[in-house]
Tab-separated table of N, CA and C in Angstrom:
chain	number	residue	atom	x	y	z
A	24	UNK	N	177.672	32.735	200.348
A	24	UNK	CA	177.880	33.008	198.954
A	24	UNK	C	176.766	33.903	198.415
A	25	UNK	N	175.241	33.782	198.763
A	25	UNK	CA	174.619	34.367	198.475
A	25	UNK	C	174.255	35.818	198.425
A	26	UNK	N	175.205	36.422	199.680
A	26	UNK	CA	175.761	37.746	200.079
A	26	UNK	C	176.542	38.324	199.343
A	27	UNK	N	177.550	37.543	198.298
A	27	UNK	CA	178.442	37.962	197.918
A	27	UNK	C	178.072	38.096	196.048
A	28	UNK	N	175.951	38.135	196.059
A	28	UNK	CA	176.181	38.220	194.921
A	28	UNK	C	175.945	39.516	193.997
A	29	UNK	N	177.257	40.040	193.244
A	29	UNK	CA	177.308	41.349	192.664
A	29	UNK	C	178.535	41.869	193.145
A	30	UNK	N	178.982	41.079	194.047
A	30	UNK	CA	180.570	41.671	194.423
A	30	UNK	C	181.815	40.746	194.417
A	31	UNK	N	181.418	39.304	194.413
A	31	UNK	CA	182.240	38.517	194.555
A	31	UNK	C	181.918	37.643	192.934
A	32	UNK	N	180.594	37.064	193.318
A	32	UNK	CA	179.716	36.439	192.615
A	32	UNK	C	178.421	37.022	191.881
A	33	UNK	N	178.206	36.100	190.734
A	33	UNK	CA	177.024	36.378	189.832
A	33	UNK	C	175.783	35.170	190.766
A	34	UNK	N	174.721	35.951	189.805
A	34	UNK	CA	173.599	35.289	190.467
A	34	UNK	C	173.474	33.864	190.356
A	35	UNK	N	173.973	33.275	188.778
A	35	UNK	CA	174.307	32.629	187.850
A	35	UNK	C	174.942	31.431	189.002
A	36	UNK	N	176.477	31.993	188.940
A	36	UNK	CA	177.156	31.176	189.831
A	36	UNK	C	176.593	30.932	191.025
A	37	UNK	N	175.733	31.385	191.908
A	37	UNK	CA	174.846	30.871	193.317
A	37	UNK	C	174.012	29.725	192.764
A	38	UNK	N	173.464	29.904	191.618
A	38	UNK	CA	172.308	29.357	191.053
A	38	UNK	C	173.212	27.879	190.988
A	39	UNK	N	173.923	27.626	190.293
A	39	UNK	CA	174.639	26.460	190.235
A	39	UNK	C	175.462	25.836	191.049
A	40	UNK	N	176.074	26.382	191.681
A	40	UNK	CA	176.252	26.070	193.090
A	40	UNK	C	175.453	25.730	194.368
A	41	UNK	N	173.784	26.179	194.207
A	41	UNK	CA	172.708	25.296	194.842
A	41	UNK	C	172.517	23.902	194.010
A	42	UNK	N	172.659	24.191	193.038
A	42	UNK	CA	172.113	22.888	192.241
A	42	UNK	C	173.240	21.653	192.538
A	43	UNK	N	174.442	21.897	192.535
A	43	UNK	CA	175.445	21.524	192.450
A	43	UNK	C	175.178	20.568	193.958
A	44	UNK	N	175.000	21.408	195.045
A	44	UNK	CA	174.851	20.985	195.888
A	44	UNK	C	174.000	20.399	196.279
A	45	UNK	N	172.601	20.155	195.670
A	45	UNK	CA	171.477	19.262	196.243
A	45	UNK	C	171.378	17.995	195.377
A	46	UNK	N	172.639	18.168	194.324
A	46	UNK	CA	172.718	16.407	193.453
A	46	UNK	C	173.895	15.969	194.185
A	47	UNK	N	174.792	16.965	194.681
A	47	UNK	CA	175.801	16.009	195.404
A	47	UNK	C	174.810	15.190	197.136
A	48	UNK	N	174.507	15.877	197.474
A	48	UNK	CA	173.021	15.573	199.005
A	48	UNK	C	172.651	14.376	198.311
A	49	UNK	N	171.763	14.899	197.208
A	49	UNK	CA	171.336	13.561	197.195
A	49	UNK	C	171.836	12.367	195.911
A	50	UNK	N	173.179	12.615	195.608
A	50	UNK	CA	173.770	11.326	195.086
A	50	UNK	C	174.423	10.189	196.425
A	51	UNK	N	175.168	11.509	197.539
A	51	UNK	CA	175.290	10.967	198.962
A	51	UNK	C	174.113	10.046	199.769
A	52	UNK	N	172.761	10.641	199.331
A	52	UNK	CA	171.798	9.810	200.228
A	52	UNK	C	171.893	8.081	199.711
A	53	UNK	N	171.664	8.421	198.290
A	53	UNK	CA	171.241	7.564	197.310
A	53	UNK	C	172.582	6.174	197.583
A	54	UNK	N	173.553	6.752	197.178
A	54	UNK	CA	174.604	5.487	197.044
A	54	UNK	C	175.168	5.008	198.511
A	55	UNK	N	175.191	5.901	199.026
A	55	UNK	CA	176.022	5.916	200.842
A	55	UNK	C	175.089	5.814	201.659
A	56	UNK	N	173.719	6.226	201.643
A	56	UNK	CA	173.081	6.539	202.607
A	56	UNK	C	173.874	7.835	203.806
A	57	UNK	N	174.203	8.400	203.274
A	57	UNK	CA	174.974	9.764	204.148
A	57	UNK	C	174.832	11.094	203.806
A	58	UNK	N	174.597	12.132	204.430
A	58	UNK	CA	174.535	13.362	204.302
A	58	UNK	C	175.690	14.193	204.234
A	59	UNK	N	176.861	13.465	204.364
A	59	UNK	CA	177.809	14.088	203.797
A	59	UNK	C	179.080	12.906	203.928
A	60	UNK	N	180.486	13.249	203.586
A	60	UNK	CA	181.583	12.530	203.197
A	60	UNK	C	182.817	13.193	203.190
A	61	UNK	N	184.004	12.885	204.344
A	61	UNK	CA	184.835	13.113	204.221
A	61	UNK	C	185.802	13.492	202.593
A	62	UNK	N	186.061	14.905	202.512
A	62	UNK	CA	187.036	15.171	201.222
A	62	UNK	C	187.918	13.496	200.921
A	63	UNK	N	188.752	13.278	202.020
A	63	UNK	CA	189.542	11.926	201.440
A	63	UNK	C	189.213	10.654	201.056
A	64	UNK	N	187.736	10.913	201.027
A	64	UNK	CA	187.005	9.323	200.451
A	64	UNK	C	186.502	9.801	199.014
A	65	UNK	N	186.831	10.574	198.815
A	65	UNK	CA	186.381	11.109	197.059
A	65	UNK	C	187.745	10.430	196.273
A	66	UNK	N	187.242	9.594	195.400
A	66	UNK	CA	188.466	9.102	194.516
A	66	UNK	C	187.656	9.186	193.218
A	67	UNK	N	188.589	8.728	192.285
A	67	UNK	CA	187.914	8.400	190.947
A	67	UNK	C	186.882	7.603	190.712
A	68	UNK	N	186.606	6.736	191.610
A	68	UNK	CA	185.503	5.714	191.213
A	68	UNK	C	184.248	6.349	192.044
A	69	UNK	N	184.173	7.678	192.789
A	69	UNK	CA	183.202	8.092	193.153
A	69	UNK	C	182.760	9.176	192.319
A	70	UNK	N	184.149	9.710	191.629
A	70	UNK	CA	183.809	10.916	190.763
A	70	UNK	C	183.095	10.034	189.616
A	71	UNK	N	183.249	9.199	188.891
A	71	UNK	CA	182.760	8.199	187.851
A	71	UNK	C	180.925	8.098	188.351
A	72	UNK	N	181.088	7.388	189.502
A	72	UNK	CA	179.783	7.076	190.127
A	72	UNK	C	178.808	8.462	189.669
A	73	UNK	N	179.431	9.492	190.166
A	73	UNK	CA	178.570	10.599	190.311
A	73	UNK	C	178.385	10.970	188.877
A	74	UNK	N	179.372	11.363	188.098
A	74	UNK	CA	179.572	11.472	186.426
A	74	UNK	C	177.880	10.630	185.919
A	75	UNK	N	178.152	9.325	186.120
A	75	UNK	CA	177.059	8.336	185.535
A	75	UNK	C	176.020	8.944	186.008
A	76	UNK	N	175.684	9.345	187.222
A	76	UNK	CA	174.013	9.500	187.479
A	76	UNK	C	173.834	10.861	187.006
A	77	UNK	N	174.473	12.178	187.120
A	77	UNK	CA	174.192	13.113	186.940
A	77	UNK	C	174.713	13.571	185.828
């Protein structure tokens, strides 16, 4: 993504999309103890979970 910024993407959008990604890392460490999570274990009560802390 970072390649793609000025042609695809703004700097803006990379910028939040790192961020995005090191509260999802570490909301994963925090509640799961895991570095990452199958797409089909995301339900509402994880989107909630995450909502509350961040």
């Amino acid at each position: 993504m970072k390649e793609l910024i000025g042609k695809e993407f703004s700097k803006g959008t990379w910028e939040r999309y790192e961020t995005s990604l090191r509260h999802t890392q570490s909301f994963l460490k925090w509640k799961f103890n895991l570095s990452d999570i199958d797409v089909c274990n995301i339900n509402p009560a994880f989107v909630s979970d995450y909502e509350f802390t961040y």
